Coordinates of C-alpha atoms and ligand atoms in Angstrom, one line a residue:
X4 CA -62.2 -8.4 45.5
X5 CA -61.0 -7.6 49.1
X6 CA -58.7 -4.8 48.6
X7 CA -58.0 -1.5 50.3
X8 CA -60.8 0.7 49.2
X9 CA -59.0 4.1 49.3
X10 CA -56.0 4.1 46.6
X11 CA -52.9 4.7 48.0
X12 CA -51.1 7.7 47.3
X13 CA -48.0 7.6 45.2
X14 CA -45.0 9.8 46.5
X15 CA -41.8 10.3 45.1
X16 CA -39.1 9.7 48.1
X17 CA -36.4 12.4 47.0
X18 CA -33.7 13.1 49.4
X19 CA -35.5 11.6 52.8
X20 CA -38.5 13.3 51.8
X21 CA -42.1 12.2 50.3
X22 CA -43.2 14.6 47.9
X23 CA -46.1 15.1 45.3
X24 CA -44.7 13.8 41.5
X25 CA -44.2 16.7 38.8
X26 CA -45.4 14.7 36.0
X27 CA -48.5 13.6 34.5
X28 CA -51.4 11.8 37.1
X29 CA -50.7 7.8 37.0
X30 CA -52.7 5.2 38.8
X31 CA -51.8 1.4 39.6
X32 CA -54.6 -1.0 39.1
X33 CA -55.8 -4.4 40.2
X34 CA -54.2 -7.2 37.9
X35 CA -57.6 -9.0 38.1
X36 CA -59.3 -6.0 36.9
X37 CA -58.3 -3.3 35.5
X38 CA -61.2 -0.8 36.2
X39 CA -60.2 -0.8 40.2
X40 CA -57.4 1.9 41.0
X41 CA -55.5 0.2 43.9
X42 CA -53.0 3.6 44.4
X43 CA -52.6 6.9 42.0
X44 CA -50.7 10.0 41.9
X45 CA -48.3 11.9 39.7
X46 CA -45.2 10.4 37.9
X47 CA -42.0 11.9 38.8
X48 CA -41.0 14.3 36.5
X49 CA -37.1 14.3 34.6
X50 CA -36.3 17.5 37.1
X51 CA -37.0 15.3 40.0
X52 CA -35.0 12.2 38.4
X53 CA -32.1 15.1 38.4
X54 CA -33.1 16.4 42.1
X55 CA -33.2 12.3 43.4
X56 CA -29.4 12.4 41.6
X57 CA -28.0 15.0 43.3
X58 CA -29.2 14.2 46.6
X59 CA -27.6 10.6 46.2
X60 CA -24.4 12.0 45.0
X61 CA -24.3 15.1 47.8
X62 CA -24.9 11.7 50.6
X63 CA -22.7 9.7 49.2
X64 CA -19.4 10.4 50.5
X65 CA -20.8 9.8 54.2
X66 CA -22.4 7.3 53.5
X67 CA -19.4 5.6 52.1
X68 CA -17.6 6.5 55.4
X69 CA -20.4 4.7 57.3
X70 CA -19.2 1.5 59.0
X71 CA -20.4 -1.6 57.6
X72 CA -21.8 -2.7 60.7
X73 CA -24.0 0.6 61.0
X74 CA -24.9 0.1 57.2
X75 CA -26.2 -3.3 58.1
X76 CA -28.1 -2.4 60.8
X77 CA -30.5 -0.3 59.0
X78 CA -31.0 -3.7 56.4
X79 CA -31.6 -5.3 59.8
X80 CA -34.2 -3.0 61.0
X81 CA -36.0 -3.1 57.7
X82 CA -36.0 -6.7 57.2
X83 CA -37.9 -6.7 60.9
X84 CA -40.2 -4.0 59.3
X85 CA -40.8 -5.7 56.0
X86 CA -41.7 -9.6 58.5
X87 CA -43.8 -7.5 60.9
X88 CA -46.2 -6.1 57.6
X89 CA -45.3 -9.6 55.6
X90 CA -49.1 -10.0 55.1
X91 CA -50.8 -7.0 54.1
X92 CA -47.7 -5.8 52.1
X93 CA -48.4 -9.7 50.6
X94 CA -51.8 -8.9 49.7
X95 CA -51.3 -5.7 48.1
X96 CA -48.6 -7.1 46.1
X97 CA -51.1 -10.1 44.9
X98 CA -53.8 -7.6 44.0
X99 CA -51.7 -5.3 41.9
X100 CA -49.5 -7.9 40.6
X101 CA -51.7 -11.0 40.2
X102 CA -49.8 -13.6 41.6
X103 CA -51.6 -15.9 44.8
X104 CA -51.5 -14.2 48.4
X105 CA -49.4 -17.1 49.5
X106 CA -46.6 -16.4 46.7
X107 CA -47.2 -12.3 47.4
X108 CA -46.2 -13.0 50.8
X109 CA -43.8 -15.3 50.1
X110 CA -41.6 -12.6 48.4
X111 CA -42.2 -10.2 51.0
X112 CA -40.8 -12.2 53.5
X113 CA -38.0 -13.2 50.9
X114 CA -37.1 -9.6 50.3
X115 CA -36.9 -9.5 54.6
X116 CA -34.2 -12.7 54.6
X117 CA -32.4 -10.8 51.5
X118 CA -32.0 -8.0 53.9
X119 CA -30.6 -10.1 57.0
X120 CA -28.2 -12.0 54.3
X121 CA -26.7 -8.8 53.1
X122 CA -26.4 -7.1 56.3
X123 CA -24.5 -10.4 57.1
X124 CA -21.8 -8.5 54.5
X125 CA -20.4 -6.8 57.8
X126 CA -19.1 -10.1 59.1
X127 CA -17.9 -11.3 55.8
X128 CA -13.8 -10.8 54.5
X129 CA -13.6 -7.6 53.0
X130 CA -10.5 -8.0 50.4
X131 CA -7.7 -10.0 49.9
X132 CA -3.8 -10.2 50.9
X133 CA -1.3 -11.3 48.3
X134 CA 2.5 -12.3 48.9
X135 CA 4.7 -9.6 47.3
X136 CA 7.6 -10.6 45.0
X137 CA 9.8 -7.8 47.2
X138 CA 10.9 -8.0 50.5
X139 CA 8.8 -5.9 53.1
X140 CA 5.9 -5.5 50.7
X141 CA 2.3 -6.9 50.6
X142 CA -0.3 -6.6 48.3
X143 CA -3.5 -5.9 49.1
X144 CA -6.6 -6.2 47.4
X145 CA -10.0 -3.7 48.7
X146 CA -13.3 -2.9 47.5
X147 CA -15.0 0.3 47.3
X148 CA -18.5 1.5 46.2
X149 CA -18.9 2.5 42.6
X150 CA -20.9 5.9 44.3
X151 CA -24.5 6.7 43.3
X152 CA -26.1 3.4 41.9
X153 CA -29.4 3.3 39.6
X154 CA -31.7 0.4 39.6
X155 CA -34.6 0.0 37.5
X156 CA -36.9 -3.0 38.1
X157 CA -39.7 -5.2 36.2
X158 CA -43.3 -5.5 37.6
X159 CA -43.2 -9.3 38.5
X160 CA -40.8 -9.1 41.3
X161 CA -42.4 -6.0 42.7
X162 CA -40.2 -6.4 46.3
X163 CA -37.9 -9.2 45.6
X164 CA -35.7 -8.1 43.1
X165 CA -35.7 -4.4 43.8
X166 CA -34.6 -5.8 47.6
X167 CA -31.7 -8.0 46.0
X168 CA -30.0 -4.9 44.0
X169 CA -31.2 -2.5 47.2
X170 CA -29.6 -4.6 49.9
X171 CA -26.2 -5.1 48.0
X172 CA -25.8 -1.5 46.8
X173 CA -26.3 0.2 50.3
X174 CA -24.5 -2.1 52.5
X175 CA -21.2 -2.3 50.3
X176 CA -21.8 2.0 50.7
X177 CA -23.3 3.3 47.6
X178 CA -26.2 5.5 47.3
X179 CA -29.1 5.0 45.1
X180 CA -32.2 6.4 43.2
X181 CA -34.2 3.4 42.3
X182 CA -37.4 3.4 39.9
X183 CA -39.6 0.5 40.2
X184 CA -41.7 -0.5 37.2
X185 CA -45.1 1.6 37.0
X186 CA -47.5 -1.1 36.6
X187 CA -46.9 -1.6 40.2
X188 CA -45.0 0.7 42.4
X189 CA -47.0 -0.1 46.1
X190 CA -44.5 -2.8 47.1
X191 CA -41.9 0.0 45.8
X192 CA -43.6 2.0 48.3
X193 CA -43.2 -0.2 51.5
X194 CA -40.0 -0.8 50.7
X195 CA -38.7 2.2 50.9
X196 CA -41.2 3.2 53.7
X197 CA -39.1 -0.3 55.3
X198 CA -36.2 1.9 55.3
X199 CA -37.0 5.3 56.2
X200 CA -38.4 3.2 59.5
X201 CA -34.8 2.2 60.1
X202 CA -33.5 5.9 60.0
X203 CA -31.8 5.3 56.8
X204 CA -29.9 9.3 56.2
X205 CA -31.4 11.4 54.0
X206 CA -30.4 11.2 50.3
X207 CA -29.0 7.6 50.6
X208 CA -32.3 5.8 49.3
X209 CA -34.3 7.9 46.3
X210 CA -37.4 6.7 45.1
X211 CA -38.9 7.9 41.2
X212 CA -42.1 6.5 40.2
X213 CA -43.2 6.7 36.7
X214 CA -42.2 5.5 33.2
X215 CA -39.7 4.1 31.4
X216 CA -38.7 7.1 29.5
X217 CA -37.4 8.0 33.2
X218 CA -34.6 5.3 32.3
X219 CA -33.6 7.5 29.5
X220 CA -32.8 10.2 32.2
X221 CA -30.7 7.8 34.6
X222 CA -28.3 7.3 31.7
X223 CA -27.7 10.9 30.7
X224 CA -26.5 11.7 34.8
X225 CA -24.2 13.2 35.4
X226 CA -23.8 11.9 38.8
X227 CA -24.7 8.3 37.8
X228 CA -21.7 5.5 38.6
X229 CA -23.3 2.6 38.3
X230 CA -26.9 0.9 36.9
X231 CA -28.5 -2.2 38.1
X232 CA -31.7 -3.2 35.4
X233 CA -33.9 -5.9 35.8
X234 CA -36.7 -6.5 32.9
X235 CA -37.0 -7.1 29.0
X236 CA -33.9 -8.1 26.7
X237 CA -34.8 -5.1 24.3
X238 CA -34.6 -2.5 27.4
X239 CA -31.6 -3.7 28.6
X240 CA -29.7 -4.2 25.9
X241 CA -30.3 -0.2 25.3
X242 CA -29.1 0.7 28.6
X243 CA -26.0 -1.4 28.7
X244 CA -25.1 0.2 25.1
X245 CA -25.9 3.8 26.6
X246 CA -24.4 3.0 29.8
X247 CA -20.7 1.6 27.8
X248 CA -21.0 4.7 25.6
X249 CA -20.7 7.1 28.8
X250 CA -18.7 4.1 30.1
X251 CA -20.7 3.6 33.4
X252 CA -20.8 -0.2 34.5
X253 CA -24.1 -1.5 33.7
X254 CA -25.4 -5.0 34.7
X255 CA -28.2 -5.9 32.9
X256 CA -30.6 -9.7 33.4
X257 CA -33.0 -9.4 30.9
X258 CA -35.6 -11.9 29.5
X259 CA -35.2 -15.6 29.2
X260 CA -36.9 -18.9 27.0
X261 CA -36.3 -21.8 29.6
X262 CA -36.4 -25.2 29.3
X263 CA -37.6 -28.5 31.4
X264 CA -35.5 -31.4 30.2
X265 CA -37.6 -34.7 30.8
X266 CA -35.4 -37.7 29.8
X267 CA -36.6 -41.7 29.5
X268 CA -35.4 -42.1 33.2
X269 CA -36.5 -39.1 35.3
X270 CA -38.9 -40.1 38.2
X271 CA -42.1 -38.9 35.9
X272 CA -44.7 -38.0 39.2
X273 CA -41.9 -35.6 40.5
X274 CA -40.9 -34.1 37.0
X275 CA -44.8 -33.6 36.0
X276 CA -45.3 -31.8 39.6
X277 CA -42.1 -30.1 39.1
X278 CA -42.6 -28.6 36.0
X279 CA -46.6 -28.0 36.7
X280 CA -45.0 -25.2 39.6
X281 CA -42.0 -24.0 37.1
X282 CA -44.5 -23.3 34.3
X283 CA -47.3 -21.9 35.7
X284 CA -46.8 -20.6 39.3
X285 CA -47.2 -17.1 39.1
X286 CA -48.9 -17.1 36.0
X287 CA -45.9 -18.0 34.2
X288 CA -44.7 -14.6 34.9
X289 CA -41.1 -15.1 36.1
X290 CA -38.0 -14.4 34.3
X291 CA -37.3 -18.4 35.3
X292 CA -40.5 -19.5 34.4
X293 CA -40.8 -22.9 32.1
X294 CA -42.2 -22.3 28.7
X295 CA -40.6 -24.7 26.9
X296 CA -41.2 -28.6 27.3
X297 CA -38.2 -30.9 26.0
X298 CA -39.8 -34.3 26.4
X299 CA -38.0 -37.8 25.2
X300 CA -40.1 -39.9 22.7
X301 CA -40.4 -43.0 24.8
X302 CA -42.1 -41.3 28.2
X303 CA -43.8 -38.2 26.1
X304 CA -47.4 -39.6 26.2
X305 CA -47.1 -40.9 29.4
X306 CA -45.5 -37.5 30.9
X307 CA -47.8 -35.1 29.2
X308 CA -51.0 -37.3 30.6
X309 CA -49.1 -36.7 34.4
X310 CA -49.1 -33.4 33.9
X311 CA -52.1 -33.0 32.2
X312 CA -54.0 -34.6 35.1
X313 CA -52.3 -32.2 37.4
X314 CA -53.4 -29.3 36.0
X315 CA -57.1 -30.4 35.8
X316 CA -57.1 -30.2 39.7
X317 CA -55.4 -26.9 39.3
X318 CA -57.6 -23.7 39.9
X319 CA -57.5 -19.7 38.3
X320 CA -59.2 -17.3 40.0
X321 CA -58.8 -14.1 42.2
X322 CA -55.0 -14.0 43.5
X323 CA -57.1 -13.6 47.0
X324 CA -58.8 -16.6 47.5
X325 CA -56.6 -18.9 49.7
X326 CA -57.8 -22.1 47.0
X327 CA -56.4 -20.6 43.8
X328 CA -53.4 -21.9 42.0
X329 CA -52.8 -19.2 40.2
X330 CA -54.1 -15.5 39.2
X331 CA -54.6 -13.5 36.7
X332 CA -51.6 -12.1 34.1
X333 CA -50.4 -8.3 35.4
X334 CA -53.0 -6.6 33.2
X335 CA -55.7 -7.2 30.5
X336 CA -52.7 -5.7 27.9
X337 CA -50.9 -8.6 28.8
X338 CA -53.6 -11.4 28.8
X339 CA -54.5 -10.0 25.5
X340 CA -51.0 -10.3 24.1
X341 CA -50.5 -14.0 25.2
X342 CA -53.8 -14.7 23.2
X343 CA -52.4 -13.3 20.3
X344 CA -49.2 -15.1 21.1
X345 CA -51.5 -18.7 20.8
X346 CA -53.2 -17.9 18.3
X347 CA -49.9 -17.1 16.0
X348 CA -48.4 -20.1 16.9
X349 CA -51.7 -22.5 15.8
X350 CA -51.7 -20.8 12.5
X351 CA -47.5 -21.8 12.3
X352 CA -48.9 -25.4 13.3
X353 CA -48.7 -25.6 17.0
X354 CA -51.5 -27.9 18.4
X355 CA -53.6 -26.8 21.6
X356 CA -53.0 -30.0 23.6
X357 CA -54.1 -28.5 26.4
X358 CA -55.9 -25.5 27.9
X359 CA -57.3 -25.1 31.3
X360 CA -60.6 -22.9 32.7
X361 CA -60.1 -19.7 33.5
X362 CA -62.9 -16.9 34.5
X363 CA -63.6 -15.2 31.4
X364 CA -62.8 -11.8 32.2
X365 CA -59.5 -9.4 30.9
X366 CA -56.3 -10.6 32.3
X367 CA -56.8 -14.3 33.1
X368 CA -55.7 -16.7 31.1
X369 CA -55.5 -20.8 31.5
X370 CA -53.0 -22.7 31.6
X371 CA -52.3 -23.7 28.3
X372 CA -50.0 -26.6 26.2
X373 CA -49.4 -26.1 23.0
X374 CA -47.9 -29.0 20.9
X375 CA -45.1 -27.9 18.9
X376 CA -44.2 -30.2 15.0
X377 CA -41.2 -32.3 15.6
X378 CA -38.2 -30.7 13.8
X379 CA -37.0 -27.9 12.4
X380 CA -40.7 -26.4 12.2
X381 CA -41.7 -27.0 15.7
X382 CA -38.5 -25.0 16.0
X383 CA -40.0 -22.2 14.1
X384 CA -42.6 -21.3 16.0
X385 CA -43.0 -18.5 17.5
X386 CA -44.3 -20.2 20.6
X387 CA -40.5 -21.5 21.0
X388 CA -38.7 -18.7 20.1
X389 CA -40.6 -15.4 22.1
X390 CA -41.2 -15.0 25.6
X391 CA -44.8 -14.3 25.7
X392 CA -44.2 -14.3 29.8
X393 CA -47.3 -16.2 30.5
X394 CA -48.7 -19.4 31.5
X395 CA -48.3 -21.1 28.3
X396 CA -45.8 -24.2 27.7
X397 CA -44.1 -25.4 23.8
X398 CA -43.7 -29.2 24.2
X399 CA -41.4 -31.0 21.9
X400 CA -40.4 -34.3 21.5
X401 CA -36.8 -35.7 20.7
X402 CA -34.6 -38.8 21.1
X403 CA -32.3 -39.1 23.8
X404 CA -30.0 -36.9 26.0
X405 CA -28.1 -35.4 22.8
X406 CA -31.2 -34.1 21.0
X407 CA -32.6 -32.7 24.2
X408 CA -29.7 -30.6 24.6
X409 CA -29.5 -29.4 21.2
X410 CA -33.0 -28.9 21.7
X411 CA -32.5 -27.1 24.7
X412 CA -29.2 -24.7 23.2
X413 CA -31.4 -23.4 20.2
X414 CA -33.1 -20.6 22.1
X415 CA -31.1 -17.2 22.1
X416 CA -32.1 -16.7 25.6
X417 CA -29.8 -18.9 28.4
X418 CA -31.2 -18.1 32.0
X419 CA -32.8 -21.3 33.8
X420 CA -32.6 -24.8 32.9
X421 CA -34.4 -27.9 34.7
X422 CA -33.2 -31.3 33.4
X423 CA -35.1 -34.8 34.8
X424 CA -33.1 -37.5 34.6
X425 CA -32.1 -40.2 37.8
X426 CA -28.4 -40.7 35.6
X427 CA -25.5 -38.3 37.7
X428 CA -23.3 -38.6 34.3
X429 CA -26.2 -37.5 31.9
X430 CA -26.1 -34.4 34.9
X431 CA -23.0 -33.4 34.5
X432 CA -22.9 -33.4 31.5
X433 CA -25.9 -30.8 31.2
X434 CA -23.4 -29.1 33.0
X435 CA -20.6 -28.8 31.1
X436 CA -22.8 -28.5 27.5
X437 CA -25.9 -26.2 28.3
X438 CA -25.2 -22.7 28.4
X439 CA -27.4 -21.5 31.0
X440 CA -26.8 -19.5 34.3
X441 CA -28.7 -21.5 36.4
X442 CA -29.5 -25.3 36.4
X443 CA -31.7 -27.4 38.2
X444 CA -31.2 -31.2 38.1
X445 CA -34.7 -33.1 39.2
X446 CA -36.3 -29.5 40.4
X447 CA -38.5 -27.0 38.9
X448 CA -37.1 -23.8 36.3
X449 CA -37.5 -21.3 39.0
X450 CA -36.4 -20.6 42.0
X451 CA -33.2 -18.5 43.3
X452 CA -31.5 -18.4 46.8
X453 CA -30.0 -15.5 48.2
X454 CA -26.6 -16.8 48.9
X455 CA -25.7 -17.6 45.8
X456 CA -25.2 -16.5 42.2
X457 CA -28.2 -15.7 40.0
X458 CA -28.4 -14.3 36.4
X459 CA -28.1 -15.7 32.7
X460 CA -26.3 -16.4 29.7
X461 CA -26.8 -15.0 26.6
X462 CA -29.7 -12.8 25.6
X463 CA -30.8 -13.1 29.3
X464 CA -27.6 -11.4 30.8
X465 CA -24.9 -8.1 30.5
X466 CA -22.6 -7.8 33.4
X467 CA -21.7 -9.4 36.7
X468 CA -24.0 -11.8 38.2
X469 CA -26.2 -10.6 40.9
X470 CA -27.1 -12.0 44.8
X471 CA -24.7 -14.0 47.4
X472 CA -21.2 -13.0 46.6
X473 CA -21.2 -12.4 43.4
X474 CA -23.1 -8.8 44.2
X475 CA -19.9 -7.7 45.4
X476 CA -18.4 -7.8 41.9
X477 CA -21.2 -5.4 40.4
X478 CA -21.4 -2.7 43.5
X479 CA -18.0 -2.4 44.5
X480 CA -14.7 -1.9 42.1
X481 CA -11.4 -2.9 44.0
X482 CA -7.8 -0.4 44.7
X483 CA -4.9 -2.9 44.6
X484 CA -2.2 -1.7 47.0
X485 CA 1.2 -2.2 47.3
X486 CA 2.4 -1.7 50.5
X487 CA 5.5 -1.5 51.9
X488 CA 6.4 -0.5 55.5
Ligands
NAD18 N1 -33.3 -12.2 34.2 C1 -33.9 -11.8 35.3 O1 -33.4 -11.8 36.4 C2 -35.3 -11.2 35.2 C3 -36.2 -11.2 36.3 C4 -37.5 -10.7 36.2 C5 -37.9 -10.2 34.9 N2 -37.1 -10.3 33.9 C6 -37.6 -10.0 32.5 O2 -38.4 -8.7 32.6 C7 -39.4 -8.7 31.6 C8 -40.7 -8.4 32.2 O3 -40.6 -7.2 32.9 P1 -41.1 -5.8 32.4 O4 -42.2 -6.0 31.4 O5 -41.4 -4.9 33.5 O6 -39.8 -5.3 31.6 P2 -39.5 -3.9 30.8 O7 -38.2 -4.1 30.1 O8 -40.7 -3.5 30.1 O9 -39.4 -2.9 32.1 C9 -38.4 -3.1 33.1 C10 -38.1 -1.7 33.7 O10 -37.5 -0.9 32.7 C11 -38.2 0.4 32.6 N3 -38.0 0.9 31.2 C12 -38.8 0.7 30.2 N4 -38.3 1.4 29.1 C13 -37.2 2.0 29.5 C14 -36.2 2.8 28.9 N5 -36.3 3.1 27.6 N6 -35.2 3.2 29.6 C15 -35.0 2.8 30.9 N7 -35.9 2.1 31.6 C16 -37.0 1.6 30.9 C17 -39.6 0.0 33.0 O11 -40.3 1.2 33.4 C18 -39.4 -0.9 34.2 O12 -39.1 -0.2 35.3 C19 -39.3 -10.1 31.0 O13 -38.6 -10.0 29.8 C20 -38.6 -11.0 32.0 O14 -37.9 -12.1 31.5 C21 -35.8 -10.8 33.9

């Protein structure tokens, strides 16, 4: 595999400085096998989680007093850093993550226009004026940072979503110590190295690698006013009840179950290449991912053939190789895991409809359809109920618009939803009666611009919504002040 053959060294970045970790030696490997050590160091240990704290708290008040304009232009700087490197940083993020090089550099480059859209921020209304009741008075409404931020991240967005809580928390003036998920802290790396390029001050940007039992430390701050999580419904759900019991705002987008809706009237060639990309682009490994199938009765065998034929042209194979579709899972702990996950839900009556090749190895896995009973049973399964976060898709069969949606609602999980249909009424009402953060009418499960809200109902979400404006609600609280000359 064509990867850097020296590991990268793994540095903590703790108060504009890159030192050696305190904690216990970690490596990060290749996603498409596990025996090659792509960086390694030491973990951070809980005295530098405290150390990263109190340098974000001793730079924040200057920080705060920064203009916007100068806060944005160190986003700007780094967004031209992060373009300029778009391909190797791209690569590595493939190879330790397992997505294709094309989608690798695809979020590097995405993390690079979050950067210019946030730094935008400094052009962009900063409160609001109300009319006062009383003569000679207005009301005015400003917004603040909430002070030293935390954000912890998931593996499968190694740049992109640690950019999206990174860009928003420094440019409305807060500082942060940010820890990235261990299975893949390189991109964490260059991200930060993006900003230290810019001249970011010292203290405003702190970087812990290592595990999650770091998370535990974040919470029990002192200096911590805020915490921005990204990953797994059980993890998060911890943190926002630790984070309400010290009463620090914590916003939380956790896991999700999502659906493609494919009614009787949907176009069937774009639905079948639509939901081929929202299932199994980037292994299936997105939070928005497709993994279940909601197909009516009278286009099901007809559907499932489209998409079955798409998928036998689609290839698995070294995230490297410019001609693969897809990669491997993040490790062979996951791949194994998804297995299991297939072979529970055959023995509670699923039906392999479909499964893909695959090279033979640890974390691959093929693409795979399992056929779920109709009814309550199909219901059952565990292959419609858990997020196995992996290339694997439930189909079920119903009648109608009404069933789909009831179909679609009995999932505890409400992030993404992509409905088929060619009838604007049957649309809108998806609208009004799915509750989900995000729906897509005639496109694929995933897939989130920058400009506008993202984040889910449900098990999938705690908090404010994140990205466009609605970032402002999480990393700022607002003074009202009545004003009277
Ligand atoms: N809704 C979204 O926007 C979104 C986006 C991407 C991923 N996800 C979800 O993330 C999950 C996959 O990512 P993952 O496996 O990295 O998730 P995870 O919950 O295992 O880990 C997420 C982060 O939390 C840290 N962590 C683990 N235990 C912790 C603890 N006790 N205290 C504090 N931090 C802790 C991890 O080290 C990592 O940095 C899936 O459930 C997926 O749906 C959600």
């Amino acid at each position: 595999m064509d990867v850097a053959s020296t590991p990268v060294a793994l540095h903590q970045y703790l108060n504009g400085t890159w030192a050696e970790g305190q904690g216990r030696e970690i490596d990060s490997r290749a996603a498409a096998d596990n025996s090659q050590v792509l960086a390694r160091g030491r973990a951070a240990s809980e005295e530098q989680v405290d150390a990263a704290f109190a340098a974000a708290h001793q730079a924040k008040k200057s920080w705060a007093a920064t203009p916007m304009a100068a806060r944005a232009a160190y986003l700007i700087a780094a967004a031209s850093y992060l373009k300029e490197h778009a391909e190797q940083f791209g690569e590595e993020l493939a190879g330790e993550e397992g997505k294709t090089r094309a989608e690798g550099i695809g979020e590097v480059l995405r993390a690079a226009q979050i950067f210019t859209y946030y730094a935008g921020e400094a052009e962009r209304a900063a409160g609001t004026v109300f009319q006062s009741p009383r003569a000679g008075e207005q009301i005015l409404v400003t917004s603040k940072p909430l002070g030293v931020v935390g954000i912890i991240t998931p593996f499968n967005f190694p740049i992109g979503i640690p950019a999206w809580k990174i860009a928003p928390a420094l440019v409305f003036g807060n500082t942060v110590v940010f820890k990235p998920a261990s299975l893949v802290p390189i991109l964490a790396l260059r991200l930060v190295q993006a900003l230290e390029y810019a001249g970011l001050p010292a203290g405003v940007l702190n970087l812990v690698i290592g595990p999650g039992a770091l998370g535990d430390r974040f919470i029990a701050n002192e200096h911590l006013n805020g915490l921005s999580f990204t990953g797994s419904t059980a993890v998060g759900r911890r943190l926002c009840a630790a984070g309400a019991a010290r009463g620090v705002p914590v916003q939380a987008e956790m896991g999700g179950k999502n659906a493609a809706v494919v009614l009787a009237d949907a176009d069937l060639d774009l639905a079948s290449e639509q939901v081929l990309f929202g299932a199994f682009r980037s292994t299936g490994q997105k939070c928005t991912a497709t993994s279940r199938l909601i197909l009516d009765d009278g286009i099901a065998e007809d559907f499932l053939a489209r998409l079955i034929t798409r998928l036998e042209q689609w290839t698995t194979g070294n995230p490297l190789d410019p001609d693969v579709h897809m990669g491997p899972l993040v490790d062979a702990k996951a791949a194994a895991s998804a297995r299991e996950g297939i072979d529970r839900a055959l023995s509670q009556g699923a039906l392999l409809r479909f499964q893909g090749k695959a090279p033979e190895t640890g974390s691959y896995l093929a693409p795979t359809i399992l056929e779920l009973p109709t009814g309550e049973a199909g219901r059952e399964n565990c292959a419609w109920r858990e997020e196995f976060f992996a290339p694997i898709l439930a189909v079920c069969t119903v009648s109608g618009a009404d069933q789909a949606f009831e179909a679609a609602e009995d999932s505890e999980f409400g992030l993404s939803l992509a409905l088929f249909t060619s009838n604007l009424s049957v649309a809108l009402a998806a609208e009004q009666a799915l509750d989900v953060g995000i729906l897509h009418v005639n496109s694929e499960s995933a897939g989130a611009d920058p400009h506008v809200p993202f984040g889910g109902a449900k098990a999938s979400g705690y908090g404010p919504k994140e990205q466009g404006a609605a970032a402002r609600e999480f990393y700022t609280h607002t003074t009202t002040t009545y004003l009277r000359g």
